[in-house]
mmCIF file of C-alpha atoms in Angstrom:
data_model
loop_
_atom_site.group_PDB
_atom_site.id
_atom_site.type_symbol
_atom_site.label_atom_id
_atom_site.label_comp_id
_atom_site.label_asym_id
_atom_site.label_seq_id
_atom_site.Cartn_x
_atom_site.Cartn_y
_atom_site.Cartn_z
ATOM 1 C CA MET A 1 0.046 -0.095 -0.087
ATOM 2 C CA ALA A 2 1.442 3.448 -1.031
ATOM 3 C CA ASP A 3 2.028 5.976 1.719
ATOM 4 C CA GLY A 4 -0.839 8.209 0.792
ATOM 5 C CA ALA A 5 -3.201 5.120 0.627
ATOM 6 C CA MET A 6 -1.810 4.042 4.071
ATOM 7 C CA LYS A 7 -2.291 7.470 5.824
ATOM 8 C CA LEU A 8 -6.172 7.571 4.381
ATOM 9 C CA ALA A 9 -6.398 4.159 5.932
ATOM 10 C CA ASP A 10 -5.253 4.995 9.454
ATOM 11 C CA GLU A 11 -7.506 8.357 9.283
ATOM 12 C CA ALA A 12 -10.662 6.312 8.369
ATOM 13 C CA ARG A 13 -10.095 3.763 11.219
ATOM 14 C CA ALA A 14 -9.334 6.373 13.764
ATOM 15 C CA ARG A 15 -12.746 8.221 12.544
ATOM 16 C CA ALA A 16 -14.652 5.200 12.486
ATOM 17 C CA TYR A 17 -13.618 4.286 15.927
ATOM 18 C CA SER A 18 -13.966 7.696 17.469
ATOM 19 C CA MET A 19 -17.613 8.573 16.011
ATOM 20 C CA PRO A 20 -20.701 7.573 18.169
ATOM 21 C CA LEU A 21 -22.349 4.405 16.585
ATOM 22 C CA GLU A 22 -25.440 6.248 16.262
ATOM 23 C CA GLU A 23 -23.830 8.649 13.862
ATOM 24 C CA MET A 24 -22.245 5.955 11.504
ATOM 25 C CA HIS A 25 -23.462 5.973 7.683
ATOM 26 C CA PRO A 26 -21.415 2.938 6.241
ATOM 27 C CA GLY A 27 -23.484 3.309 3.043
ATOM 28 C CA ASP A 28 -21.856 6.533 2.375
ATOM 29 C CA PRO A 29 -20.456 6.373 -1.377
ATOM 30 C CA ASP A 30 -17.482 8.365 -0.419
ATOM 31 C CA LEU A 31 -16.091 5.674 2.010
ATOM 32 C CA PHE A 32 -15.984 3.211 -1.018
ATOM 33 C CA ARG A 33 -14.384 5.812 -3.534
ATOM 34 C CA THR A 34 -11.573 6.229 -1.063
ATOM 35 C CA ASN A 35 -11.733 2.617 -0.185
ATOM 36 C CA THR A 36 -12.022 3.574 3.629
ATOM 37 C CA HIS A 37 -15.204 1.798 4.668
ATOM 38 C CA TRP A 38 -13.361 -1.228 6.226
ATOM 39 C CA PRO A 39 -13.031 -0.235 9.982
ATOM 40 C CA TYR A 40 -16.732 1.004 9.667
ATOM 41 C CA PHE A 41 -17.897 -2.421 9.158
ATOM 42 C CA GLU A 42 -15.154 -3.982 11.064
ATOM 43 C CA ARG A 43 -16.542 -2.137 14.197
ATOM 44 C CA LEU A 44 -20.241 -2.537 13.450
ATOM 45 C CA ARG A 45 -19.532 -6.470 13.169
ATOM 46 C CA ARG A 46 -18.084 -6.145 16.825
ATOM 47 C CA GLU A 47 -20.293 -3.761 18.310
ATOM 48 C CA ASP A 48 -23.644 -3.282 16.746
ATOM 49 C CA PRO A 49 -24.048 -5.638 13.809
ATOM 50 C CA VAL A 50 -27.722 -4.832 13.293
ATOM 51 C CA HIS A 51 -27.021 -1.167 13.095
ATOM 52 C CA TRP A 52 -29.657 1.614 12.473
ATOM 53 C CA CYS A 53 -28.503 4.571 10.676
ATOM 54 C CA LYS A 54 -31.687 7.185 10.913
ATOM 55 C CA ASP A 55 -30.534 9.844 8.761
ATOM 56 C CA SER A 56 -28.552 9.503 5.428
ATOM 57 C CA GLU A 57 -29.029 10.817 2.156
ATOM 58 C CA PHE A 58 -30.909 7.601 1.170
ATOM 59 C CA GLY A 59 -33.161 8.128 4.468
ATOM 60 C CA PRO A 60 -32.888 5.909 7.155
ATOM 61 C CA TYR A 61 -31.828 1.842 7.002
ATOM 62 C CA TRP A 62 -30.432 -0.897 8.746
ATOM 63 C CA SER A 63 -27.077 -2.628 7.922
ATOM 64 C CA ILE A 64 -26.916 -6.162 8.498
ATOM 65 C CA THR A 65 -22.694 -6.569 8.711
ATOM 66 C CA ARG A 66 -21.950 -10.126 10.066
ATOM 67 C CA TYR A 67 -22.294 -13.458 7.621
ATOM 68 C CA ASN A 68 -25.351 -15.365 9.325
ATOM 69 C CA ASP A 69 -27.480 -12.277 9.905
ATOM 70 C CA ILE A 70 -26.884 -11.470 6.089
ATOM 71 C CA MET A 71 -27.937 -15.394 5.446
ATOM 72 C CA THR A 72 -30.991 -15.125 7.570
ATOM 73 C CA VAL A 73 -32.424 -11.720 5.683
ATOM 74 C CA ASP A 74 -30.946 -12.977 2.377
ATOM 75 C CA THR A 75 -32.893 -16.662 2.426
ATOM 76 C CA ASN A 76 -36.360 -15.139 3.877
ATOM 77 C CA HIS A 77 -37.911 -13.871 0.942
ATOM 78 C CA ALA A 78 -41.526 -14.066 2.615
ATOM 79 C CA VAL A 79 -40.275 -11.235 5.314
ATOM 80 C CA PHE A 80 -37.838 -9.427 3.402
ATOM 81 C CA SER A 81 -38.776 -8.158 0.062
ATOM 82 C CA SER A 82 -37.107 -7.157 -3.150
ATOM 83 C CA ASP A 83 -40.075 -5.535 -4.859
ATOM 84 C CA ALA A 84 -39.325 -2.648 -7.037
ATOM 85 C CA ALA A 85 -42.490 -0.865 -5.822
ATOM 86 C CA LEU A 86 -41.053 -0.975 -2.429
ATOM 87 C CA GLY A 87 -37.458 0.699 -3.576
ATOM 88 C CA GLY A 88 -35.606 -2.571 -4.690
ATOM 89 C CA ILE A 89 -32.538 -3.834 -4.142
ATOM 90 C CA THR A 90 -30.485 -0.780 -3.639
ATOM 91 C CA ILE A 91 -29.800 1.629 -0.931
ATOM 92 C CA ARG A 92 -30.941 4.107 -3.218
ATOM 93 C CA ASP A 93 -34.709 4.523 -3.306
ATOM 94 C CA ALA A 94 -35.632 5.036 -7.411
ATOM 95 C CA ARG A 95 -38.147 7.830 -7.477
ATOM 96 C CA PRO A 96 -41.764 6.334 -7.329
ATOM 97 C CA ASP A 97 -42.457 6.933 -11.182
ATOM 98 C CA LEU A 98 -39.021 5.518 -11.926
ATOM 99 C CA ARG A 99 -39.397 2.233 -9.869
ATOM 100 C CA ARG A 100 -38.885 -0.331 -13.093
ATOM 101 C CA PRO A 101 -39.500 -3.830 -11.889
ATOM 102 C CA SER A 102 -37.133 -6.632 -12.933
ATOM 103 C CA PHE A 103 -37.023 -10.380 -11.738
ATOM 104 C CA ILE A 104 -34.286 -9.083 -9.543
ATOM 105 C CA ALA A 105 -36.741 -6.568 -7.877
ATOM 106 C CA MET A 106 -39.543 -9.084 -7.571
ATOM 107 C CA ASP A 107 -40.888 -11.578 -5.343
ATOM 108 C CA PRO A 108 -42.240 -15.279 -5.903
ATOM 109 C CA PRO A 109 -44.272 -16.077 -8.160
ATOM 110 C CA LYS A 110 -43.329 -13.599 -10.884
ATOM 111 C CA HIS A 111 -39.748 -13.705 -9.879
ATOM 112 C CA ASP A 112 -39.577 -17.426 -10.533
ATOM 113 C CA VAL A 113 -41.009 -17.322 -13.885
ATOM 114 C CA GLN A 114 -39.250 -14.641 -15.338
ATOM 115 C CA ARG A 115 -35.920 -15.781 -13.923
ATOM 116 C CA LYS A 116 -36.569 -19.236 -15.563
ATOM 117 C CA ALA A 117 -36.975 -17.624 -18.929
ATOM 118 C CA VAL A 118 -33.467 -16.149 -19.069
ATOM 119 C CA SER A 119 -31.562 -19.156 -17.236
ATOM 120 C CA PRO A 120 -31.085 -21.171 -20.346
ATOM 121 C CA VAL A 121 -28.259 -18.933 -21.543
ATOM 122 C CA VAL A 122 -26.205 -20.090 -18.275
ATOM 123 C CA SER A 123 -26.766 -23.581 -18.648
ATOM 124 C CA PRO A 124 -23.989 -26.005 -18.309
ATOM 125 C CA ALA A 125 -24.502 -27.265 -22.210
ATOM 126 C CA ASN A 126 -24.384 -23.286 -23.260
ATOM 127 C CA LEU A 127 -21.281 -22.521 -21.094
ATOM 128 C CA GLN A 128 -19.405 -25.284 -22.687
ATOM 129 C CA VAL A 129 -19.940 -23.387 -26.231
ATOM 130 C CA LEU A 130 -19.232 -20.132 -24.648
ATOM 131 C CA GLU A 131 -15.797 -21.247 -23.230
ATOM 132 C CA PRO A 132 -13.807 -21.367 -26.368
ATOM 133 C CA ILE A 133 -15.160 -18.159 -27.496
ATOM 134 C CA ILE A 134 -14.215 -16.313 -24.486
ATOM 135 C CA ARG A 135 -10.648 -18.057 -24.484
ATOM 136 C CA GLU A 136 -10.124 -17.219 -28.113
ATOM 137 C CA ARG A 137 -11.133 -13.269 -27.284
ATOM 138 C CA ALA A 138 -9.232 -13.090 -24.212
ATOM 139 C CA ALA A 139 -6.306 -14.493 -26.057
ATOM 140 C CA LYS A 140 -6.779 -11.800 -28.584
ATOM 141 C CA ILE A 141 -7.170 -9.140 -26.079
ATOM 142 C CA LEU A 142 -3.920 -9.867 -23.985
ATOM 143 C CA ASP A 143 -1.827 -10.563 -27.334
ATOM 144 C CA ALA A 144 -2.722 -6.761 -28.317
ATOM 145 C CA LEU A 145 -1.225 -5.326 -25.029
ATOM 146 C CA PRO A 146 1.642 -3.189 -24.872
ATOM 147 C CA ARG A 147 5.036 -4.793 -23.020
ATOM 148 C CA GLY A 148 6.789 -2.507 -20.771
ATOM 149 C CA GLU A 149 4.488 0.721 -20.968
ATOM 150 C CA THR A 150 1.877 1.883 -18.709
ATOM 151 C CA PHE A 151 -1.975 1.281 -19.709
ATOM 152 C CA ASP A 152 -5.329 1.211 -18.290
ATOM 153 C CA TRP A 153 -6.170 -2.531 -17.148
ATOM 154 C CA VAL A 154 -9.729 -1.574 -16.857
ATOM 155 C CA ASP A 155 -10.261 -0.339 -20.234
ATOM 156 C CA ARG A 156 -8.305 -2.598 -22.240
ATOM 157 C CA VAL A 157 -8.953 -5.834 -20.338
ATOM 158 C CA SER A 158 -11.621 -5.841 -17.951
ATOM 159 C CA ILE A 159 -14.271 -3.747 -19.900
ATOM 160 C CA GLU A 160 -13.591 -5.311 -23.218
ATOM 161 C CA LEU A 161 -13.611 -8.941 -22.290
ATOM 162 C CA THR A 162 -17.027 -8.470 -20.511
ATOM 163 C CA THR A 163 -18.806 -6.322 -23.448
ATOM 164 C CA GLN A 164 -17.662 -8.812 -25.420
ATOM 165 C CA MET A 165 -19.182 -11.333 -23.923
ATOM 166 C CA LEU A 166 -22.504 -9.302 -23.254
ATOM 167 C CA ALA A 167 -22.584 -8.544 -26.991
ATOM 168 C CA THR A 168 -22.676 -12.190 -27.349
ATOM 169 C CA LEU A 169 -25.378 -13.354 -24.802
ATOM 170 C CA PHE A 170 -27.804 -10.441 -26.222
ATOM 171 C CA ASP A 171 -26.403 -10.976 -29.934
ATOM 172 C CA TYR A 172 -26.379 -7.159 -29.947
ATOM 173 C CA PRO A 173 -24.160 -5.375 -33.030
ATOM 174 C CA PHE A 174 -20.799 -5.934 -31.968
ATOM 175 C CA GLU A 175 -19.668 -2.776 -33.345
ATOM 176 C CA HIS A 176 -21.613 -0.830 -30.882
ATOM 177 C CA ARG A 177 -20.719 -2.911 -27.645
ATOM 178 C CA ARG A 178 -19.128 -0.039 -25.642
ATOM 179 C CA ARG A 179 -22.804 1.791 -25.349
ATOM 180 C CA LEU A 180 -23.850 -1.609 -22.975
ATOM 181 C CA THR A 181 -20.874 -0.528 -20.925
ATOM 182 C CA ARG A 182 -22.013 2.905 -20.957
ATOM 183 C CA TRP A 183 -25.625 1.859 -19.949
ATOM 184 C CA SER A 184 -24.464 -0.442 -17.139
ATOM 185 C CA ASP A 185 -22.693 2.794 -15.804
ATOM 186 C CA VAL A 186 -25.164 4.722 -16.222
ATOM 187 C CA ALA A 187 -28.033 2.506 -14.845
ATOM 188 C CA THR A 188 -25.793 2.475 -11.324
ATOM 189 C CA CYS A 189 -24.493 5.717 -11.083
ATOM 190 C CA LEU A 190 -25.187 8.354 -8.443
ATOM 191 C CA PRO A 191 -26.227 11.588 -10.285
ATOM 192 C CA GLY A 192 -24.305 14.990 -9.213
ATOM 193 C CA PRO A 193 -22.065 17.560 -9.935
ATOM 194 C CA GLY A 194 -19.073 16.147 -11.792
ATOM 195 C CA ALA A 195 -20.524 12.299 -11.928
ATOM 196 C CA LEU A 196 -21.000 10.412 -15.069
ATOM 197 C CA CYS A 197 -24.621 12.055 -15.268
ATOM 198 C CA GLU A 198 -25.015 15.080 -13.552
ATOM 199 C CA THR A 199 -28.777 14.901 -13.255
ATOM 200 C CA GLU A 200 -31.230 12.335 -12.799
ATOM 201 C CA GLU A 201 -32.950 13.925 -15.950
ATOM 202 C CA GLU A 202 -29.710 13.077 -17.991
ATOM 203 C CA ARG A 203 -29.657 9.959 -16.594
ATOM 204 C CA GLN A 204 -33.088 8.710 -17.762
ATOM 205 C CA ALA A 205 -32.464 10.183 -21.306
ATOM 206 C CA GLU A 206 -29.626 7.897 -21.518
ATOM 207 C CA LEU A 207 -31.512 5.112 -20.195
ATOM 208 C CA MET A 208 -34.312 5.768 -22.539
ATOM 209 C CA GLU A 209 -31.884 5.321 -25.378
ATOM 210 C CA CYS A 210 -30.893 2.174 -24.089
ATOM 211 C CA LEU A 211 -34.642 1.185 -24.110
ATOM 212 C CA ALA A 212 -35.140 2.282 -27.730
ATOM 213 C CA SER A 213 -31.919 0.234 -28.867
ATOM 214 C CA PHE A 214 -33.584 -2.968 -27.555
ATOM 215 C CA THR A 215 -37.035 -2.324 -28.442
ATOM 216 C CA GLU A 216 -35.630 -2.655 -32.089
ATOM 217 C CA LEU A 217 -33.885 -5.672 -31.291
ATOM 218 C CA TRP A 218 -36.825 -7.129 -29.456
ATOM 219 C CA ASN A 219 -38.950 -6.033 -32.779
ATOM 220 C CA GLN A 220 -36.568 -7.917 -34.681
ATOM 221 C CA ARG A 221 -36.593 -11.323 -32.819
ATOM 222 C CA VAL A 222 -40.198 -11.500 -31.819
ATOM 223 C CA ASN A 223 -40.882 -12.167 -35.186
ATOM 224 C CA ALA A 224 -38.174 -14.446 -35.862
ATOM 225 C CA PRO A 225 -37.695 -18.311 -35.072
ATOM 226 C CA PRO A 226 -36.810 -18.344 -31.358
ATOM 227 C CA GLY A 227 -32.757 -18.075 -30.937
ATOM 228 C CA GLY A 228 -30.521 -18.588 -27.852
ATOM 229 C CA ASP A 229 -29.753 -14.978 -27.242
ATOM 230 C CA LEU A 230 -31.333 -13.328 -24.084
ATOM 231 C CA VAL A 231 -33.423 -10.878 -26.049
ATOM 232 C CA SER A 232 -34.964 -13.584 -27.715
ATOM 233 C CA MET A 233 -35.652 -15.756 -24.928
ATOM 234 C CA MET A 234 -37.677 -12.753 -23.259
ATOM 235 C CA ALA A 235 -39.271 -12.264 -26.732
ATOM 236 C CA HIS A 236 -40.587 -15.801 -26.902
ATOM 237 C CA SER A 237 -40.979 -16.956 -23.498
ATOM 238 C CA ASP A 238 -44.872 -16.944 -21.566
ATOM 239 C CA ALA A 239 -43.541 -15.226 -18.658
ATOM 240 C CA THR A 240 -41.945 -12.390 -20.430
ATOM 241 C CA ARG A 241 -43.405 -11.634 -23.775
ATOM 242 C CA ASN A 242 -46.063 -9.390 -22.501
ATOM 243 C CA MET A 243 -43.416 -7.071 -20.296
ATOM 244 C CA ASN A 244 -44.687 -3.515 -20.503
ATOM 245 C CA PRO A 245 -41.538 -1.070 -21.485
ATOM 246 C CA ASP A 246 -40.683 -0.153 -18.031
ATOM 247 C CA GLU A 247 -40.435 -3.753 -17.143
ATOM 248 C CA TYR A 248 -38.250 -4.755 -20.252
ATOM 249 C CA LEU A 249 -35.926 -1.974 -19.454
ATOM 250 C CA GLY A 250 -35.898 -3.372 -15.973
ATOM 251 C CA ASN A 251 -34.761 -6.526 -16.729
ATOM 252 C CA ILE A 252 -32.259 -5.415 -19.917
ATOM 253 C CA ILE A 253 -30.395 -3.220 -17.092
ATOM 254 C CA LEU A 254 -30.231 -6.029 -14.650
ATOM 255 C CA LEU A 255 -28.714 -8.237 -17.324
ATOM 256 C CA ILE A 256 -26.277 -5.649 -18.384
ATOM 257 C CA VAL A 257 -25.168 -4.809 -14.853
ATOM 258 C CA GLY A 258 -25.418 -8.697 -13.938
ATOM 259 C CA GLY A 259 -22.995 -9.447 -16.688
ATOM 260 C CA ASN A 260 -20.901 -6.665 -16.996
ATOM 261 C CA ASP A 261 -20.153 -5.079 -13.539
ATOM 262 C CA THR A 262 -19.368 -8.080 -11.566
ATOM 263 C CA THR A 263 -17.081 -9.999 -13.922
ATOM 264 C CA ARG A 264 -15.289 -6.665 -15.055
ATOM 265 C CA ASN A 265 -14.354 -5.737 -11.442
ATOM 266 C CA SER A 266 -13.279 -8.775 -10.192
ATOM 267 C CA ILE A 267 -11.011 -8.955 -13.236
ATOM 268 C CA SER A 268 -9.657 -5.867 -11.939
ATOM 269 C CA GLY A 269 -9.688 -6.373 -8.435
ATOM 270 C CA GLY A 270 -8.234 -9.493 -8.913
ATOM 271 C CA LEU A 271 -4.868 -8.049 -10.529
ATOM 272 C CA LEU A 272 -4.654 -5.819 -7.933
ATOM 273 C CA ALA A 273 -4.896 -8.378 -5.128
ATOM 274 C CA LEU A 274 -2.275 -10.150 -6.444
ATOM 275 C CA ASN A 275 -0.046 -7.481 -6.472
ATOM 276 C CA GLU A 276 -0.910 -6.484 -3.184
ATOM 277 C CA ASN A 277 0.205 -9.897 -1.820
ATOM 278 C CA PRO A 278 3.213 -10.772 -4.055
ATOM 279 C CA ASP A 279 3.441 -14.170 -1.995
ATOM 280 C CA GLN A 280 0.214 -15.372 -3.529
ATOM 281 C CA TYR A 281 1.106 -14.306 -7.377
ATOM 282 C CA THR A 282 4.397 -16.240 -7.017
ATOM 283 C CA LYS A 283 2.175 -19.236 -5.602
ATOM 284 C CA LEU A 284 -0.025 -18.846 -8.674
ATOM 285 C CA ARG A 285 3.093 -18.795 -11.199
ATOM 286 C CA ALA A 286 4.219 -22.008 -9.464
ATOM 287 C CA ASP A 287 0.904 -23.873 -9.863
ATOM 288 C CA PRO A 288 -1.625 -22.653 -12.175
ATOM 289 C CA SER A 289 -3.733 -25.584 -11.172
ATOM 290 C CA LEU A 290 -4.811 -22.886 -7.953
ATOM 291 C CA ILE A 291 -6.625 -20.712 -10.553
ATOM 292 C CA PRO A 292 -10.196 -21.928 -10.137
ATOM 293 C CA SER A 293 -9.900 -21.721 -6.420
ATOM 294 C CA MET A 294 -8.338 -18.149 -6.821
ATOM 295 C CA VAL A 295 -11.283 -16.912 -9.008
ATOM 296 C CA SER A 296 -13.639 -17.909 -5.956
ATOM 297 C CA GLU A 297 -10.862 -16.053 -3.261
ATOM 298 C CA ILE A 298 -11.113 -13.067 -6.060
ATOM 299 C CA ILE A 299 -14.818 -12.739 -5.959
ATOM 300 C CA ARG A 300 -14.762 -12.954 -2.113
ATOM 301 C CA TRP A 301 -12.050 -10.481 -1.515
ATOM 302 C CA GLN A 302 -13.539 -7.724 -4.492
ATOM 303 C CA THR A 303 -17.276 -8.293 -3.500
ATOM 304 C CA PRO A 304 -18.135 -6.741 -6.602
ATOM 305 C CA LEU A 305 -21.800 -5.797 -5.333
ATOM 306 C CA ALA A 306 -21.224 -4.411 -1.859
ATOM 307 C CA HIS A 307 -24.656 -4.774 -0.668
ATOM 308 C CA MET A 308 -28.310 -6.024 -1.607
ATOM 309 C CA ARG A 309 -31.422 -4.168 0.000
ATOM 310 C CA ARG A 310 -34.732 -5.281 1.070
ATOM 311 C CA THR A 311 -37.939 -4.108 2.645
ATOM 312 C CA ALA A 312 -39.391 -5.567 5.414
ATOM 313 C CA LEU A 313 -43.256 -7.130 5.094
ATOM 314 C CA GLU A 314 -43.695 -7.432 8.788
ATOM 315 C CA ASP A 315 -41.876 -6.786 12.134
ATOM 316 C CA PHE A 316 -38.916 -9.335 12.646
ATOM 317 C CA GLU A 317 -36.306 -9.654 14.958
ATOM 318 C CA VAL A 318 -32.415 -10.085 13.645
ATOM 319 C CA GLY A 319 -29.216 -10.229 15.871
ATOM 320 C CA GLY A 320 -31.180 -9.058 19.111
ATOM 321 C CA LYS A 321 -33.076 -6.084 17.134
ATOM 322 C CA THR A 322 -36.681 -5.510 15.781
ATOM 323 C CA ILE A 323 -36.755 -4.464 12.382
ATOM 324 C CA LYS A 324 -40.196 -2.876 11.571
ATOM 325 C CA LYS A 325 -42.534 -3.376 8.865
ATOM 326 C CA GLY A 326 -41.658 -0.895 6.145
ATOM 327 C CA ASP A 327 -38.322 -0.440 7.029
ATOM 328 C CA LYS A 328 -34.916 -0.618 4.849
ATOM 329 C CA VAL A 329 -32.889 -3.409 5.338
ATOM 330 C CA VAL A 330 -29.338 -3.399 3.832
ATOM 331 C CA MET A 331 -27.140 -6.761 3.788
ATOM 332 C CA TRP A 332 -23.626 -5.716 3.502
ATOM 333 C CA TYR A 333 -22.002 -8.405 1.245
ATOM 334 C CA VAL A 334 -18.687 -6.520 1.524
ATOM 335 C CA SER A 335 -18.795 -6.933 5.487
ATOM 336 C CA GLY A 336 -20.169 -10.510 5.545
ATOM 337 C CA ASN A 337 -17.221 -11.681 3.355
ATOM 338 C CA ARG A 338 -14.762 -10.415 5.871
ATOM 339 C CA ASP A 339 -16.592 -11.881 9.022
ATOM 340 C CA GLU A 340 -14.130 -13.668 11.122
ATOM 341 C CA ASP A 341 -16.817 -16.010 12.732
ATOM 342 C CA ALA A 342 -17.657 -17.296 9.524
ATOM 343 C CA ILE A 343 -14.381 -17.275 7.419
ATOM 344 C CA ASP A 344 -10.822 -18.086 8.522
ATOM 345 C CA ASN A 345 -8.474 -15.364 8.085
ATOM 346 C CA PRO A 346 -10.803 -13.414 6.128
ATOM 347 C CA GLU A 347 -8.785 -10.540 6.362
ATOM 348 C CA ARG A 348 -6.215 -12.188 3.972
ATOM 349 C CA PHE A 349 -6.132 -12.857 0.377
ATOM 350 C CA ILE A 350 -5.186 -16.620 0.291
ATOM 351 C CA ILE A 351 -5.705 -18.244 -3.139
ATOM 352 C CA ASP A 352 -5.817 -21.749 -1.895
ATOM 353 C CA ARG A 353 -8.439 -21.327 0.706
ATOM 354 C CA ALA A 354 -9.936 -24.843 2.290
ATOM 355 C CA ARG A 355 -12.978 -23.807 1.304
ATOM 356 C CA PRO A 356 -13.047 -21.152 -1.525
ATOM 357 C CA ARG A 357 -16.391 -20.774 -2.423
ATOM 358 C CA GLN A 358 -17.708 -19.636 1.225
ATOM 359 C CA HIS A 359 -18.247 -16.014 -0.008
ATOM 360 C CA LEU A 360 -21.736 -14.117 -0.009
ATOM 361 C CA SER A 361 -20.722 -12.432 -3.284
ATOM 362 C CA PHE A 362 -23.314 -14.179 -5.304
ATOM 363 C CA GLY A 363 -26.069 -13.776 -2.531
ATOM 364 C CA PHE A 364 -28.164 -16.725 -1.436
ATOM 365 C CA GLY A 365 -31.575 -18.013 -1.494
ATOM 366 C CA ILE A 366 -33.612 -17.437 -4.744
ATOM 367 C CA HIS A 367 -32.169 -14.093 -5.996
ATOM 368 C CA ARG A 368 -28.573 -16.117 -6.113
ATOM 369 C CA CYS A 369 -26.843 -14.481 -8.889
ATOM 370 C CA VAL A 370 -28.221 -16.377 -12.262
ATOM 371 C CA GLY A 371 -24.802 -16.129 -13.831
ATOM 372 C CA ASN A 372 -22.313 -17.342 -11.116
ATOM 373 C CA ARG A 373 -21.038 -20.214 -13.242
ATOM 374 C CA LEU A 374 -20.497 -17.701 -16.335
ATOM 375 C CA ALA A 375 -18.761 -14.929 -14.398
ATOM 376 C CA GLU A 376 -16.400 -17.823 -12.583
ATOM 377 C CA MET A 377 -15.926 -19.229 -16.050
ATOM 378 C CA GLN A 378 -14.713 -15.788 -17.759
ATOM 379 C CA LEU A 379 -12.457 -15.352 -14.620
ATOM 380 C CA ARG A 380 -10.997 -18.373 -14.951
ATOM 381 C CA VAL A 381 -10.225 -18.513 -18.645
ATOM 382 C CA VAL A 382 -8.476 -15.214 -18.517
ATOM 383 C CA TRP A 383 -6.182 -16.180 -15.997
ATOM 384 C CA GLU A 384 -5.258 -19.524 -17.642
ATOM 385 C CA GLU A 385 -4.654 -16.943 -20.982
ATOM 386 C CA ILE A 386 -2.607 -14.521 -18.693
ATOM 387 C CA LEU A 387 -0.561 -17.133 -17.198
ATOM 388 C CA LYS A 388 0.579 -18.496 -20.515
ATOM 389 C CA ARG A 389 1.731 -14.893 -21.559
ATOM 390 C CA PHE A 390 3.116 -13.041 -19.095
ATOM 391 C CA ASP A 391 5.210 -13.598 -16.009
ATOM 392 C CA ARG A 392 3.894 -10.254 -13.891
ATOM 393 C CA ILE A 393 1.595 -7.514 -14.343
ATOM 394 C CA GLU A 394 2.706 -4.534 -12.064
ATOM 395 C CA VAL A 395 -0.037 -2.175 -10.878
ATOM 396 C CA VAL A 396 1.983 0.734 -11.022
ATOM 397 C CA GLU A 397 -0.268 3.618 -9.430
ATOM 398 C CA GLU A 398 -3.407 3.293 -6.774
ATOM 399 C CA PRO A 399 -6.853 2.476 -8.870
ATOM 400 C CA ARG A 400 -9.502 5.241 -9.099
ATOM 401 C CA ARG A 401 -12.544 3.682 -7.714
ATOM 402 C CA VAL A 402 -16.018 4.054 -8.163
ATOM 403 C CA ARG A 403 -18.205 6.520 -5.920
ATOM 404 C CA SER A 404 -20.748 4.037 -5.299
ATOM 405 C CA SER A 405 -21.598 1.835 -2.071
ATOM 406 C CA PHE A 406 -23.470 -0.646 -4.592
ATOM 407 C CA VAL A 407 -21.406 -1.288 -7.231
ATOM 408 C CA LYS A 408 -17.677 -1.903 -5.866
ATOM 409 C CA GLY A 409 -15.702 -1.177 -8.738
ATOM 410 C CA TYR A 410 -12.634 0.452 -10.732
ATOM 411 C CA GLU A 411 -12.655 3.442 -13.102
ATOM 412 C CA THR A 412 -8.951 3.026 -13.814
ATOM 413 C CA LEU A 413 -6.097 0.633 -12.823
ATOM 414 C CA PRO A 414 -2.729 1.413 -14.303
ATOM 415 C CA VAL A 415 -0.479 -1.369 -15.108
ATOM 416 C CA ARG A 416 2.495 -2.285 -16.875
ATOM 417 C CA ILE A 417 3.457 -5.767 -18.288
ATOM 418 C CA VAL A 418 7.053 -6.441 -16.924
ATOM 419 C CA GLY A 419 7.343 -9.845 -17.569
#
């Protein structure tokens, strides 16, 4: 860790442990932009694991910070709702007129049938078809990288690989694939001065462009024989063929963000973690068979979506606290993945853990990430191809992180291939 980052971390720890618990707002997006959220969650796990924040820019909310308490909430969809009409799945409530349903922001039974409509795209048989495509593309991307000069890993590798995959899953025009990256970023950004979108109106205008583009694809495919892409699957499924435009856009955004942000930020986060833990990088180079285990550890370590939110449908006790009907409940996966009561040495990045898949990053229960095996496969393939080509890729500057307490990601990661 560079001296500046170390000083920032020390200051954050002092602040986190000196402020009164009732003033703590762990969902502050600036904590994630500066990577200083860790001591806040550490203290909450120890002193107030089910924490009430009475005031924030997102309104009042509960923070669930321990692994087992998160599991309690995540697996109890009868009490803790994901419904878009109640606010959906993020700490930030959409305006009531902009609450678009999607199957991740639905409860059963509608959730179940809509999810089933798109799940064939990540079936084991289809993953076998996709793997050689991903490998060929990863090889091409990596072979084009410059040697011995600094470049942005996020742009050249993480975004490019995942956006090519997204274009394939949607059968979206390949030459326009970077639109998908843009729409993913717009969908999850917090509008404000200097942000990707400065106002909510700007953000909505871009999302309407996304809807228009995907409506064109829908109209082509609904009148053609069923295909293997996500748009065709939705157009030809009884569960999704009659969606209104808001619901269609909601599901498109879900699939874009789910297919883009998580894998993209884990590709970047994995390289950063190996640089911060050179003993593990050495271990990996000595034994590439550790890649599958390392992939799971990267996903735990990065936790590409820091939280999921629910709304309580009735009074319910968690960790000795009574959550009231209507309360906003935020499950901090990023904290649960560092819970020492559930995971051995959670503060260490260990690529050959005994139980590497014990993490919360994909969620649990009915909303467990539908594309988790695809994400793991993409990470595995890209690291297999990296190790074939490069002895070491060195991070040369601190990354610039996304200002978001939902998407835990990177805007830039300057690197250099040194061997």
